[in-house]
XYZ file of C-alpha atoms in Angstrom:
323
model
C -67.467 -33.672 -39.671
C -66.565 -36.178 -37.572
C -64.599 -38.088 -41.379
C -62.730 -34.740 -41.885
C -61.531 -35.142 -37.888
C -60.532 -38.277 -38.737
C -58.797 -37.861 -41.887
C -57.587 -34.635 -39.835
C -56.161 -36.945 -37.183
C -54.816 -39.585 -39.539
C -52.897 -36.823 -41.578
C -51.056 -35.608 -37.957
C -50.170 -38.697 -36.778
C -48.498 -39.408 -40.246
C -46.973 -36.398 -39.612
C -45.370 -36.715 -35.994
C -43.970 -40.714 -37.255
C -42.246 -38.679 -39.733
C -41.052 -35.987 -38.120
C -40.194 -38.398 -35.054
C -38.448 -40.792 -36.967
C -36.804 -37.310 -38.891
C -35.716 -36.565 -35.071
C -34.350 -39.892 -34.537
C -32.299 -39.938 -38.119
C -30.714 -36.738 -36.468
C -29.745 -37.232 -32.772
C -28.016 -40.876 -34.731
C -24.141 -40.757 -32.833
C -21.979 -40.872 -35.589
C -20.610 -43.383 -36.589
C -23.749 -45.780 -36.427
C -21.533 -47.777 -39.007
C -18.544 -48.942 -40.782
C -15.781 -46.314 -42.004
C -14.550 -45.957 -45.596
C -11.383 -44.944 -46.512
C -11.124 -45.251 -49.945
C -7.585 -45.200 -51.635
C -6.997 -44.516 -55.018
C -4.216 -46.812 -56.152
C -3.159 -50.859 -55.662
C -2.805 -52.505 -52.716
C 0.808 -52.589 -51.353
C 2.115 -48.657 -52.123
C 3.038 -45.783 -49.831
C 0.035 -44.640 -49.435
C -2.234 -47.914 -48.849
C -0.080 -49.503 -46.163
C -0.092 -45.635 -43.901
C -4.083 -46.019 -44.793
C -4.346 -49.334 -42.901
C -2.311 -48.914 -40.425
C -3.833 -45.586 -39.330
C -7.253 -47.498 -40.351
C -7.394 -49.871 -37.838
C -6.563 -47.861 -34.961
C -9.107 -45.596 -36.616
C -11.277 -47.433 -35.491
C -10.346 -48.202 -31.975
C -11.791 -44.504 -30.833
C -14.748 -44.496 -33.197
C -15.777 -47.606 -32.232
C -16.793 -48.802 -35.506
C -14.567 -51.160 -38.146
C -12.801 -48.929 -40.583
C -12.240 -50.252 -43.319
C -9.945 -50.026 -46.494
C -10.683 -50.086 -49.897
C -8.992 -49.844 -53.473
C -10.320 -48.157 -56.593
C -6.968 -47.673 -58.758
C -7.608 -46.288 -62.094
C -7.218 -43.377 -63.965
C -4.595 -41.511 -62.630
C -5.762 -41.693 -58.883
C -9.495 -40.413 -60.658
C -11.489 -42.946 -60.197
C -11.061 -43.000 -56.308
C -11.239 -39.183 -56.186
C -14.741 -39.034 -58.422
C -16.579 -42.022 -56.801
C -15.648 -40.599 -52.880
C -16.891 -36.450 -54.759
C -20.353 -38.719 -55.402
C -20.538 -40.231 -52.584
C -23.566 -38.195 -49.374
C -21.385 -35.932 -47.633
C -21.705 -38.613 -44.467
C -18.478 -38.954 -42.973
C -18.927 -42.407 -43.772
C -17.248 -42.715 -46.794
C -12.811 -40.523 -46.980
C -10.931 -40.137 -49.977
C -7.071 -41.267 -48.460
C -4.820 -38.729 -51.026
C -1.632 -37.635 -51.619
C 0.485 -34.217 -52.970
C -0.810 -35.344 -56.616
C -4.249 -34.638 -54.928
C -4.289 -30.884 -55.478
C -2.125 -31.305 -59.257
C -4.078 -33.722 -61.067
C -6.130 -30.365 -61.527
C -3.981 -28.473 -63.562
C -2.986 -31.666 -65.092
C -6.021 -33.208 -66.852
C -8.456 -31.272 -69.229
C -10.514 -33.173 -67.439
C -9.643 -34.164 -63.596
C -13.688 -33.719 -62.867
C -12.647 -32.401 -59.619
C -12.323 -29.364 -57.754
C -9.765 -30.157 -54.693
C -11.272 -27.036 -53.039
C -14.107 -26.420 -53.180
C -15.934 -30.694 -53.657
C -14.022 -32.181 -50.884
C -12.772 -30.807 -47.157
C -9.461 -31.741 -45.267
C -9.874 -34.224 -42.001
C -5.839 -34.399 -41.629
C -2.329 -36.081 -42.464
C -1.940 -39.259 -41.354
C 1.931 -39.024 -42.616
C 4.934 -36.469 -44.304
C 7.656 -38.992 -45.755
C 10.388 -38.263 -47.563
C 11.284 -39.965 -51.175
C 14.535 -42.693 -52.076
C 16.181 -42.203 -55.409
C 16.058 -46.045 -57.040
C 18.022 -47.886 -58.772
C 18.512 -51.485 -60.166
C 21.494 -53.276 -58.022
C 23.578 -53.554 -61.537
C 22.913 -49.694 -62.372
C 27.064 -48.305 -62.693
C 25.429 -45.121 -60.658
C 26.518 -45.246 -57.265
C 25.236 -41.310 -56.224
C 23.672 -39.176 -57.995
C 26.833 -37.655 -58.980
C 27.870 -40.648 -60.904
C 23.729 -41.374 -62.206
C 23.652 -37.254 -63.517
C 27.062 -37.363 -65.300
C 25.266 -40.527 -66.982
C 21.966 -38.412 -68.511
C 24.029 -36.816 -69.908
C 24.929 -39.032 -72.568
C 23.199 -41.889 -72.359
C 19.788 -42.305 -73.270
C 17.550 -42.994 -69.827
C 13.565 -43.730 -69.029
C 12.225 -43.031 -65.577
C 9.093 -44.860 -64.123
C 6.288 -43.581 -62.102
C 2.833 -44.469 -60.792
C 0.695 -41.932 -63.132
C 1.220 -39.035 -64.598
C 1.583 -36.513 -61.502
C 1.928 -38.130 -59.003
C 3.575 -38.276 -56.066
C 7.052 -40.411 -58.246
C 6.806 -38.959 -61.335
C 6.974 -35.129 -59.759
C 9.556 -35.975 -57.577
C 10.917 -36.935 -60.565
C 10.166 -34.195 -63.282
C 11.351 -31.770 -60.363
C 14.925 -33.224 -59.759
C 15.724 -33.578 -63.605
C 14.071 -30.166 -64.414
C 16.746 -28.885 -61.488
C 20.129 -30.599 -63.008
C 18.481 -30.157 -67.325
C 18.097 -33.577 -67.459
C 15.955 -34.712 -70.297
C 14.367 -38.559 -69.162
C 12.266 -40.662 -70.559
C 9.022 -40.811 -68.397
C 7.273 -45.207 -68.473
C 3.653 -44.765 -66.140
C 2.513 -47.091 -64.433
C -0.586 -47.534 -62.703
C 1.193 -46.981 -59.422
C 5.130 -48.220 -58.726
C 4.579 -51.043 -56.818
C 3.701 -52.645 -59.948
C 7.137 -50.921 -62.066
C 9.640 -51.516 -59.970
C 9.992 -55.225 -61.490
C 11.728 -53.501 -64.655
C 13.242 -51.183 -62.724
C 15.155 -53.650 -60.509
C 15.685 -55.844 -63.982
C 17.406 -52.323 -65.775
C 14.789 -52.389 -67.941
C 13.534 -48.497 -66.477
C 16.309 -46.653 -64.548
C 15.011 -44.892 -62.283
C 12.790 -44.704 -60.072
C 11.383 -42.215 -56.853
C 9.035 -44.515 -54.535
C 8.249 -44.052 -50.532
C 10.135 -46.592 -48.651
C 7.033 -49.135 -47.994
C 6.601 -49.507 -50.768
C 10.176 -50.829 -52.194
C 11.570 -51.623 -48.541
C 11.418 -55.614 -49.849
C 14.048 -54.871 -53.123
C 15.693 -52.799 -50.763
C 16.799 -56.049 -47.695
C 16.991 -58.279 -50.368
C 19.775 -56.418 -52.651
C 17.250 -55.416 -55.957
C 17.232 -51.942 -55.899
C 20.310 -49.296 -54.815
C 19.258 -46.050 -53.061
C 20.962 -43.677 -54.522
C 19.510 -40.801 -52.490
C 16.654 -39.766 -50.104
C 15.051 -36.448 -49.861
C 14.300 -35.198 -47.264
C 16.651 -32.785 -45.446
C 17.908 -35.457 -43.160
C 18.236 -39.053 -43.499
C 15.699 -41.338 -43.093
C 15.383 -43.089 -39.760
C 14.979 -46.771 -41.300
C 18.231 -45.454 -44.340
C 20.812 -44.270 -42.182
C 23.113 -44.933 -44.341
C 21.690 -43.368 -47.435
C 22.405 -39.432 -48.219
C 20.155 -36.607 -48.962
C 20.333 -34.691 -51.523
C 22.281 -32.261 -49.937
C 24.508 -34.114 -49.048
C 25.975 -34.442 -52.120
C 25.695 -31.064 -52.744
C 22.860 -31.189 -54.450
C 19.498 -28.613 -52.860
C 16.636 -30.617 -53.318
C 13.807 -31.843 -51.071
C 10.713 -33.218 -51.958
C 7.618 -33.937 -48.925
C 5.399 -36.671 -49.808
C 2.354 -35.788 -47.665
C -0.499 -38.234 -46.653
C -4.136 -37.678 -45.800
C -7.662 -37.908 -45.215
C -10.368 -35.945 -46.928
C -14.559 -35.923 -46.808
C -16.817 -34.021 -49.513
C -17.284 -31.049 -49.095
C -20.226 -30.778 -47.168
C -19.709 -33.096 -45.012
C -21.292 -31.449 -41.312
C -18.580 -30.298 -38.642
C -19.615 -32.380 -35.664
C -18.670 -35.310 -37.888
C -15.581 -34.058 -38.993
C -13.867 -33.276 -36.134
C -15.699 -36.958 -34.951
C -12.719 -37.859 -38.049
C -10.753 -35.683 -36.992
C -9.739 -36.418 -33.287
C -10.073 -40.650 -33.998
C -7.698 -39.907 -37.259
C -5.236 -37.550 -33.783
C -6.612 -40.494 -31.931
C -4.228 -43.019 -34.392
C -1.679 -40.941 -35.260
C -0.613 -40.047 -31.674
C -0.890 -43.632 -30.388
C 3.050 -45.205 -29.766
C 2.405 -48.835 -31.594
C 1.774 -46.348 -35.146
C 3.964 -43.647 -34.275
C 6.212 -46.785 -34.068
C 5.408 -48.235 -36.598
C 5.176 -45.287 -38.861
C 8.642 -44.058 -38.684
C 10.480 -47.927 -38.885
C 8.756 -47.667 -42.190
C 10.132 -44.206 -42.713
C 7.748 -42.017 -42.246
C 6.917 -39.252 -39.771
C 2.974 -39.365 -38.169
C 2.096 -35.162 -38.492
C -1.542 -34.424 -37.313
C -2.975 -31.176 -38.236
C -6.620 -30.028 -37.398
C -8.872 -30.075 -40.916
C -8.770 -26.200 -40.628
C -5.152 -26.143 -40.901
C -4.984 -28.933 -43.561
C -7.614 -26.933 -45.012
C -5.389 -23.443 -45.443
C -2.855 -26.348 -46.319
C -4.541 -27.614 -49.619
C -5.572 -23.878 -50.666
C -1.905 -22.225 -50.032
C -0.591 -26.046 -52.328
C -3.499 -25.821 -55.323
C -1.842 -22.446 -57.067
C 2.085 -23.778 -56.325
C 1.261 -27.162 -58.542
C -0.682 -24.999 -60.946
C 2.488 -23.034 -60.994
C 4.528 -25.518 -61.454
C 3.204 -27.272 -64.210
C 3.585 -24.638 -65.981
C 6.491 -24.262 -65.714
C 7.556 -28.392 -66.718
C 5.903 -26.830 -69.258
C 3.650 -30.442 -68.805
C -0.070 -30.813 -71.178
C -3.050 -31.265 -70.242
C -3.961 -34.478 -71.719
């Protein structure tokens, strides 16, 4: 009997220790270690630059380091699938843009469902794209480009099929009834030198990743895709100013794996709001041609839920084949 009592006491002690450890772990404040933001593209692109600016400010609010890690490849699928398979604990986030909602319609097996596998944290920024050609290109405006494209065999570069640069260009070309050869790259930063050299005719890109080429005069901007002119490029007209009814907005946001606790999502959202509302970050983003655009996780989830079917329809209209 005494042995049995000792055994029961030992079991209870072990159980008590386990319960205490579980309660302590559950009560551990978030974050207790660095948070990672996975960027699905090469360093130097618009998404990478914006993510790094936001990460620094988020870290201030969270009281922890926020690390940006690049995992390029597979038209952003490598990074997206990686984050989908990480624990739903808020320590690994995914930076994404418009291509996030369209790739499931373009791939035979994208490996993720944007609405079921992820939950929104919020937007980092919105920005227009710029239609660019080489400084030696004969086109001085969009209408001259259209005339030339109807008689010559031209091409357009993109940082992967289905990404924002590809879709922005494809939508414009479809509206104008133009057929240009798409030359895909593993990121726009790798495509720009070929546009500069004239090996590819045009590219649609964000300001942050092409600014060096603009300032050096190696690339010529023909138009911006926003409704109004972009801050850093006051002399570059919009498409609408050139008589073409076309707009495209690039959004850049943060997501976590579905199932991440609401209180952690809320904590991350608060830090993102802090980042996007800080004056020095706003000034920096505006100077980079972007518009800080905080929204709540609920609003961003609703936005994504509306965009997914819109992108499915667009893929059908553009007759883009599944890869």
